[in-house]
PDB file of C-alpha atoms in Angstrom:
ATOM      1  CA  MET A   3      -0.004  -0.041  -0.179  1.00 38.00           C
ATOM      2  CA  ARG A   4       2.764   2.464   1.044  1.00 38.00           C
ATOM      3  CA  SER A   5       4.671   1.868  -2.479  1.00 41.00           C
ATOM      4  CA  TYR A   6       1.312   2.620  -4.240  1.00 43.00           C
ATOM      5  CA  THR A   7       1.021   5.948  -2.156  1.00 51.00           C
ATOM      6  CA  VAL A   8       4.553   6.893  -3.024  1.00 51.00           C
ATOM      7  CA  HIS A   9       3.940   6.273  -6.488  1.00 76.00           C
ATOM      8  CA  THR A  10       0.749   8.168  -6.541  1.00 79.00           C
ATOM      9  CA  LYS A  11       2.614  11.064  -4.803  1.00 83.00           C
ATOM     10  CA  GLU A  12       5.229  10.975  -7.642  1.00 87.00           C
ATOM     11  CA  LEU A  13       2.900  11.337 -10.390  1.00 87.00           C
ATOM     12  CA  LEU A  14       1.035  14.236  -8.606  1.00 89.00           C
ATOM     13  CA  HIS A  15       4.364  16.023  -8.580  1.00 89.00           C
ATOM     14  CA  LEU A  16       4.881  15.312 -12.067  1.00 91.00           C
ATOM     15  CA  LEU A  17       1.649  16.350 -12.930  1.00 89.00           C
ATOM     16  CA  ALA A  18       2.189  19.579 -10.794  1.00 88.00           C
ATOM     17  CA  GLU A  19       5.144  20.394 -12.960  1.00 88.00           C
ATOM     18  CA  GLY A  20       2.775  20.211 -16.146  1.00 86.00           C
ATOM     19  CA  ASP A  21       3.867  16.714 -17.344  1.00 86.00           C
ATOM     20  CA  GLU A  22       1.085  15.767 -20.003  1.00 86.00           C
ATOM     21  CA  SER A  23       2.003  11.994 -19.780  1.00 86.00           C
ATOM     22  CA  VAL A  24       0.712  11.813 -16.284  1.00 88.00           C
ATOM     23  CA  LEU A  25      -2.592  13.094 -17.155  1.00 89.00           C
ATOM     24  CA  LYS A  26      -2.820  10.877 -20.126  1.00 88.00           C
ATOM     25  CA  SER A  27      -2.014   7.762 -17.823  1.00 87.00           C
ATOM     26  CA  LEU A  28      -4.321   8.678 -15.207  1.00 90.00           C
ATOM     27  CA  PHE A  29      -7.073   9.219 -17.570  1.00 90.00           C
ATOM     28  CA  LYS A  30      -6.281   5.704 -18.885  1.00 89.00           C
ATOM     29  CA  ILE A  31      -6.512   4.407 -15.387  1.00 89.00           C
ATOM     30  CA  TYR A  32      -9.665   5.993 -14.274  1.00 91.00           C
ATOM     31  CA  ARG A  33     -11.688   6.640 -17.271  1.00 91.00           C
ATOM     32  CA  ASP A  34     -13.752   3.535 -17.294  1.00 92.00           C
ATOM     33  CA  LYS A  35     -14.317   3.663 -13.420  1.00 92.00           C
ATOM     34  CA  LEU A  36     -15.399   7.154 -13.455  1.00 92.00           C
ATOM     35  CA  PHE A  37     -17.600   6.581 -16.415  1.00 91.00           C
ATOM     36  CA  ALA A  38     -19.311   3.716 -14.603  1.00 91.00           C
ATOM     37  CA  TYR A  39     -19.794   5.643 -11.361  1.00 89.00           C
ATOM     38  CA  ILE A  40     -21.158   8.915 -12.986  1.00 88.00           C
ATOM     39  CA  PHE A  41     -23.472   6.992 -15.194  1.00 86.00           C
ATOM     40  CA  LYS A  42     -24.935   5.387 -12.166  1.00 84.00           C
ATOM     41  CA  ILE A  43     -25.858   8.811 -11.024  1.00 80.00           C
ATOM     42  CA  THR A  44     -26.862  10.524 -14.316  1.00 80.00           C
ATOM     43  CA  LYS A  45     -28.236   7.670 -16.514  1.00 77.00           C
ATOM     44  CA  SER A  46     -26.983   9.708 -19.395  1.00 79.00           C
ATOM     45  CA  ARG A  47     -23.975   8.280 -21.520  1.00 82.00           C
ATOM     46  CA  GLU A  48     -23.382  11.549 -23.321  1.00 82.00           C
ATOM     47  CA  ALA A  49     -23.406  13.433 -19.909  1.00 83.00           C
ATOM     48  CA  SER A  50     -21.157  10.939 -18.161  1.00 87.00           C
ATOM     49  CA  GLU A  51     -18.511  11.181 -21.023  1.00 88.00           C
ATOM     50  CA  GLU A  52     -18.584  14.756 -20.745  1.00 87.00           C
ATOM     51  CA  ILE A  53     -18.460  15.081 -17.114  1.00 90.00           C
ATOM     52  CA  VAL A  54     -15.361  12.412 -16.988  1.00 91.00           C
ATOM     53  CA  MET A  55     -13.614  14.932 -19.597  1.00 90.00           C
ATOM     54  CA  ASP A  56     -14.691  17.898 -17.235  1.00 87.00           C
ATOM     55  CA  VAL A  57     -13.008  15.994 -14.198  1.00 91.00           C
ATOM     56  CA  PHE A  58      -9.788  15.652 -15.973  1.00 90.00           C
ATOM     57  CA  MET A  59     -10.065  19.232 -17.358  1.00 88.00           C
ATOM     58  CA  LYS A  60     -10.357  20.452 -13.514  1.00 86.00           C
ATOM     59  CA  LEU A  61      -7.493  18.426 -12.673  1.00 89.00           C
ATOM     60  CA  TRP A  62      -5.158  19.905 -15.429  1.00 89.00           C
ATOM     61  CA  LEU A  63      -6.160  23.395 -14.891  1.00 86.00           C
ATOM     62  CA  SER A  64      -5.684  22.993 -11.034  1.00 86.00           C
ATOM     63  CA  ARG A  65      -2.640  21.078 -11.661  1.00 88.00           C
ATOM     64  CA  ASN A  66      -0.509  23.489  -9.519  1.00 87.00           C
ATOM     65  CA  LEU A  67      -2.363  22.072  -6.438  1.00 87.00           C
ATOM     66  CA  ALA A  68      -2.064  18.529  -7.364  1.00 87.00           C
ATOM     67  CA  THR A  69       0.825  17.837  -4.642  1.00 87.00           C
ATOM     68  CA  GLU A  70      -1.454  18.896  -2.116  1.00 88.00           C
ATOM     69  CA  ILE A  71      -3.857  15.845  -2.745  1.00 87.00           C
ATOM     70  CA  GLU A  72      -3.794  13.279  -0.003  1.00 84.00           C
ATOM     71  CA  ASN A  73      -6.115  10.614  -1.490  1.00 87.00           C
ATOM     72  CA  PHE A  74      -6.290  10.861  -5.089  1.00 88.00           C
ATOM     73  CA  GLU A  75      -9.007   8.290  -5.980  1.00 88.00           C
ATOM     74  CA  GLY A  76     -11.122   9.884  -3.267  1.00 87.00           C
ATOM     75  CA  PHE A  77     -10.443  13.156  -4.825  1.00 89.00           C
ATOM     76  CA  ILE A  78     -11.337  12.116  -8.445  1.00 90.00           C
ATOM     77  CA  PHE A  79     -14.337  10.421  -7.386  1.00 90.00           C
ATOM     78  CA  LYS A  80     -15.533  13.475  -5.267  1.00 89.00           C
ATOM     79  CA  VAL A  81     -14.978  15.993  -8.020  1.00 89.00           C
ATOM     80  CA  ALA A  82     -16.992  13.367 -10.187  1.00 89.00           C
ATOM     81  CA  CYS A  83     -19.615  13.227  -7.697  1.00 87.00           C
ATOM     82  CA  ASN A  84     -20.092  16.998  -7.447  1.00 85.00           C
ATOM     83  CA  LYS A  85     -19.954  17.382 -11.301  1.00 86.00           C
ATOM     84  CA  SER A  86     -22.735  14.764 -11.449  1.00 84.00           C
ATOM     85  CA  LEU A  87     -25.094  16.378  -9.181  1.00 81.00           C
ATOM     86  CA  ASP A  88     -24.659  19.759 -10.815  1.00 79.00           C
ATOM     87  CA  PHE A  89     -25.766  17.978 -13.886  1.00 78.00           C
ATOM     88  CA  LEU A  90     -28.719  16.622 -12.287  1.00 76.00           C
ATOM     89  CA  ARG A  91     -29.739  20.018 -10.608  1.00 72.00           C
ATOM     90  CA  THR A  92     -29.354  21.659 -14.023  1.00 72.00           C
ATOM     91  CA  ALA A  93     -31.437  18.980 -15.658  1.00 63.00           C
ATOM     92  CA  ALA A  94     -34.163  19.594 -13.154  1.00 59.00           C
ATOM     93  CA  LYS A  95     -34.571  23.143 -13.886  1.00 60.00           C
ATOM     94  CA  ASP A  96     -34.274  22.751 -17.673  1.00 56.00           C
ATOM     95  CA  ARG A  97     -37.314  21.041 -19.284  1.00 56.00           C
ATOM     96  CA  LYS A  98     -35.384  20.408 -22.445  1.00 53.00           C
ATOM     97  CA  LEU A  99     -32.369  18.922 -20.743  1.00 52.00           C
ATOM     98  CA  GLU A 100     -34.536  16.847 -18.655  1.00 50.00           C
ATOM     99  CA  GLU A 101     -36.361  15.572 -21.851  1.00 55.00           C
ATOM    100  CA  LEU A 102     -32.953  14.877 -23.452  1.00 53.00           C
ATOM    101  CA  VAL A 103     -31.678  13.005 -20.259  1.00 52.00           C
ATOM    102  CA  TRP A 104     -34.844  10.613 -20.514  1.00 49.00           C
ATOM    103  CA  TYR A 105     -34.477  10.342 -24.218  1.00 51.00           C
ATOM    104  CA  GLU A 106     -30.823   9.366 -23.617  1.00 54.00           C
ATOM    105  CA  ILE A 107     -31.828   6.576 -21.117  1.00 47.00           C
ATOM    106  CA  GLN A 108     -34.008   5.158 -23.767  1.00 46.00           C
ATOM    107  CA  THR A 109     -31.679   5.026 -26.518  1.00 51.00           C
ATOM    108  CA  ALA A 110     -28.353   4.228 -24.332  1.00 49.00           C
ATOM    109  CA  SER A 111     -27.055   1.583 -26.741  1.00 45.00           C
ATOM    110  CA  ASP A 112     -27.796   3.338 -29.837  1.00 49.00           C
ATOM    111  CA  SER A 113     -25.546   6.475 -28.649  1.00 48.00           C
ATOM    112  CA  GLU A 114     -22.611   4.321 -27.411  1.00 50.00           C
ATOM    113  CA  SER A 115     -21.833   3.395 -31.129  1.00 49.00           C
ATOM    114  CA  ASP A 116     -22.744   6.829 -32.068  1.00 52.00           C
ATOM    115  CA  GLN A 117     -20.071   8.254 -29.871  1.00 50.00           C
ATOM    116  CA  ASN A 118     -17.429   5.855 -30.759  1.00 51.00           C
ATOM    117  CA  LEU A 119     -18.337   6.726 -34.508  1.00 49.00           C
ATOM    118  CA  ASN A 120     -17.718  10.604 -33.285  1.00 56.00           C
ATOM    119  CA  LEU A 121     -14.512   9.618 -31.777  1.00 58.00           C
ATOM    120  CA  ARG A 122     -13.220   7.948 -34.472  1.00 66.00           C
ATOM    121  CA  GLU A 123     -14.178  10.666 -36.951  1.00 70.00           C
ATOM    122  CA  LEU A 124     -12.363  13.260 -34.472  1.00 67.00           C
ATOM    123  CA  LYS A 125      -9.025  11.124 -34.270  1.00 71.00           C
ATOM    124  CA  HIS A 126      -9.475  10.784 -38.201  1.00 76.00           C
ATOM    125  CA  THR A 127      -9.551  14.838 -38.728  1.00 78.00           C
ATOM    126  CA  ILE A 128      -6.971  15.312 -36.190  1.00 78.00           C
ATOM    127  CA  ASP A 129      -4.519  12.990 -38.033  1.00 81.00           C
ATOM    128  CA  THR A 130      -5.362  14.471 -41.373  1.00 86.00           C
ATOM    129  CA  LEU A 131      -4.394  17.873 -39.726  1.00 85.00           C
ATOM    130  CA  VAL A 132      -1.100  16.344 -38.192  1.00 86.00           C
ATOM    131  CA  GLN A 133      -0.230  15.395 -41.789  1.00 90.00           C
ATOM    132  CA  LYS A 134      -0.536  19.289 -42.602  1.00 92.00           C
ATOM    133  CA  LEU A 135       2.096  20.148 -40.131  1.00 92.00           C
ATOM    134  CA  PRO A 136       5.747  20.751 -41.288  1.00 93.00           C
ATOM    135  CA  LYS A 137       7.810  17.523 -41.136  1.00 93.00           C
ATOM    136  CA  GLN A 138       9.724  18.120 -38.027  1.00 93.00           C
ATOM    137  CA  ARG A 139       6.597  19.760 -36.199  1.00 92.00           C
ATOM    138  CA  GLN A 140       4.628  16.456 -37.230  1.00 91.00           C
ATOM    139  CA  ALA A 141       7.355  14.220 -35.749  1.00 92.00           C
ATOM    140  CA  VAL A 142       7.295  15.990 -32.545  1.00 90.00           C
ATOM    141  CA  PHE A 143       3.683  15.885 -32.251  1.00 87.00           C
ATOM    142  CA  ARG A 144       3.590  12.029 -33.151  1.00 85.00           C
ATOM    143  CA  LEU A 145       6.398  11.390 -30.787  1.00 86.00           C
ATOM    144  CA  SER A 146       4.607  12.960 -27.972  1.00 81.00           C
ATOM    145  CA  ARG A 147       0.861  11.842 -28.476  1.00 75.00           C
ATOM    146  CA  GLU A 148       1.188   8.588 -30.147  1.00 74.00           C
ATOM    147  CA  GLN A 149       4.662   7.278 -28.446  1.00 73.00           C
ATOM    148  CA  GLY A 150       4.204   8.918 -25.093  1.00 71.00           C
ATOM    149  CA  MET A 151       7.726  10.473 -24.959  1.00 78.00           C
ATOM    150  CA  THR A 152       8.313  13.224 -22.781  1.00 80.00           C
ATOM    151  CA  TYR A 153       9.987  16.459 -24.212  1.00 82.00           C
ATOM    152  CA  ASP A 154      13.381  15.655 -23.025  1.00 85.00           C
ATOM    153  CA  GLN A 155      12.961  12.186 -24.728  1.00 87.00           C
ATOM    154  CA  ILE A 156      11.902  13.733 -28.105  1.00 89.00           C
ATOM    155  CA  ALA A 157      14.800  16.253 -27.913  1.00 89.00           C
ATOM    156  CA  CYS A 158      17.075  13.584 -27.390  1.00 90.00           C
ATOM    157  CA  HIS A 159      15.690  11.491 -30.050  1.00 89.00           C
ATOM    158  CA  LEU A 160      15.499  14.244 -32.690  1.00 90.00           C
ATOM    159  CA  HIS A 161      18.834  16.156 -31.723  1.00 92.00           C
ATOM    160  CA  LEU A 162      16.729  19.187 -30.962  1.00 90.00           C
ATOM    161  CA  SER A 163      16.674  21.428 -27.727  1.00 91.00           C
ATOM    162  CA  LYS A 164      13.882  21.044 -25.253  1.00 87.00           C
ATOM    163  CA  GLY A 165      12.810  24.552 -25.838  1.00 89.00           C
ATOM    164  CA  THR A 166      12.460  23.866 -29.602  1.00 92.00           C
ATOM    165  CA  VAL A 167      10.471  20.846 -28.921  1.00 89.00           C
ATOM    166  CA  LYS A 168       7.991  22.829 -26.622  1.00 86.00           C
ATOM    167  CA  ASN A 169       7.680  25.519 -29.085  1.00 89.00           C
ATOM    168  CA  HIS A 170       6.623  22.958 -31.894  1.00 88.00           C
ATOM    169  CA  MET A 171       4.094  21.327 -29.638  1.00 83.00           C
ATOM    170  CA  LEU A 172       2.619  24.894 -28.795  1.00 81.00           C
ATOM    171  CA  ASP A 173       2.336  25.679 -32.544  1.00 86.00           C
ATOM    172  CA  ALA A 174       0.934  22.239 -33.150  1.00 85.00           C
ATOM    173  CA  ILE A 175      -1.969  22.814 -30.848  1.00 77.00           C
ATOM    174  CA  ARG A 176      -2.622  26.224 -31.825  1.00 79.00           C
ATOM    175  CA  PHE A 177      -3.076  25.017 -35.563  1.00 84.00           C
ATOM    176  CA  MET A 178      -5.250  22.334 -34.107  1.00 78.00           C
ATOM    177  CA  ARG A 179      -7.349  24.894 -32.121  1.00 73.00           C
ATOM    178  CA  GLN A 180      -7.370  27.026 -35.462  1.00 77.00           C
ATOM    179  CA  ASN A 181      -8.710  24.343 -37.680  1.00 79.00           C
ATOM    180  CA  LEU A 182     -10.999  22.171 -35.655  1.00 72.00           C
ATOM    181  CA  ASN A 183     -14.494  23.052 -34.477  1.00 63.00           C
ATOM    182  CA  ALA A 184     -14.263  22.638 -30.823  1.00 55.00           C
ATOM    183  CA  PRO A 185     -14.500  24.504 -27.812  1.00 52.00           C
ATOM    184  CA  ALA A 186     -10.982  25.455 -26.674  1.00 48.00           C
ATOM    185  CA  ASP A 187     -10.962  23.621 -23.495  1.00 43.00           C
ATOM    186  CA  SER A 188     -12.248  20.538 -24.764  1.00 48.00           C
ATOM    187  CA  LEU A 189      -9.974  20.496 -27.693  1.00 50.00           C
ATOM    188  CA  LEU A 190      -6.947  20.757 -25.364  1.00 48.00           C
ATOM    189  CA  VAL A 191      -8.001  17.826 -23.350  1.00 49.00           C
ATOM    190  CA  ILE A 192      -8.610  15.898 -26.475  1.00 53.00           C
ATOM    191  CA  LEU A 193      -5.047  16.825 -27.783  1.00 51.00           C
ATOM    192  CA  ILE A 194      -3.340  15.948 -24.471  1.00 49.00           C
ATOM    193  CA  LEU A 195      -5.304  12.791 -23.881  1.00 48.00           C
ATOM    194  CA  TRP A 196      -5.359  11.680 -27.554  1.00 48.00           C
ATOM    195  CA  VAL A 197      -3.819   8.402 -28.582  1.00 41.00           C
ATOM    196  CA  LYS A 198      -3.816   6.666 -31.873  1.00 37.00           C
TER     197      LYS A 198
END
């Protein structure tokens, strides 16, 4: 148990320093558990997917406070619970949203396949945009997002400075924001968590 706690503390320390690969790892570990937990509360697949993304968005935006988290799993599920209850309160006040939630409960199996299709389409669009990047920027982006390399590893692999790698990533993400029809915050999380 102690080694798990030490490992988690190390991850949260790296997250606080802005290590995107840690966010991606935590997302992979907790995504399905969080979705199942949130779905029990909201009964809406679409809302559950959005809330999972919101939880990780909150974690990323508050990463400078990550080292203060004593019990990470407890923290992340508490955030998920609060966001789920917020969703239900909003749905209760909004007739159209309430009807939408009810409709989603009725068509849950159909919406899952639609979401998978939408995610595949989004990944295809991102891949198409990546191919339009200059060769070196494309290589940096792919090594980061598909191979999970850190900026230091990419710099060593491509014989570049860490600053150059970081600039390539910032320019690549800026290019994605300009060419994808998605809200900036959700796009940022998609790009951080995107795996091939």
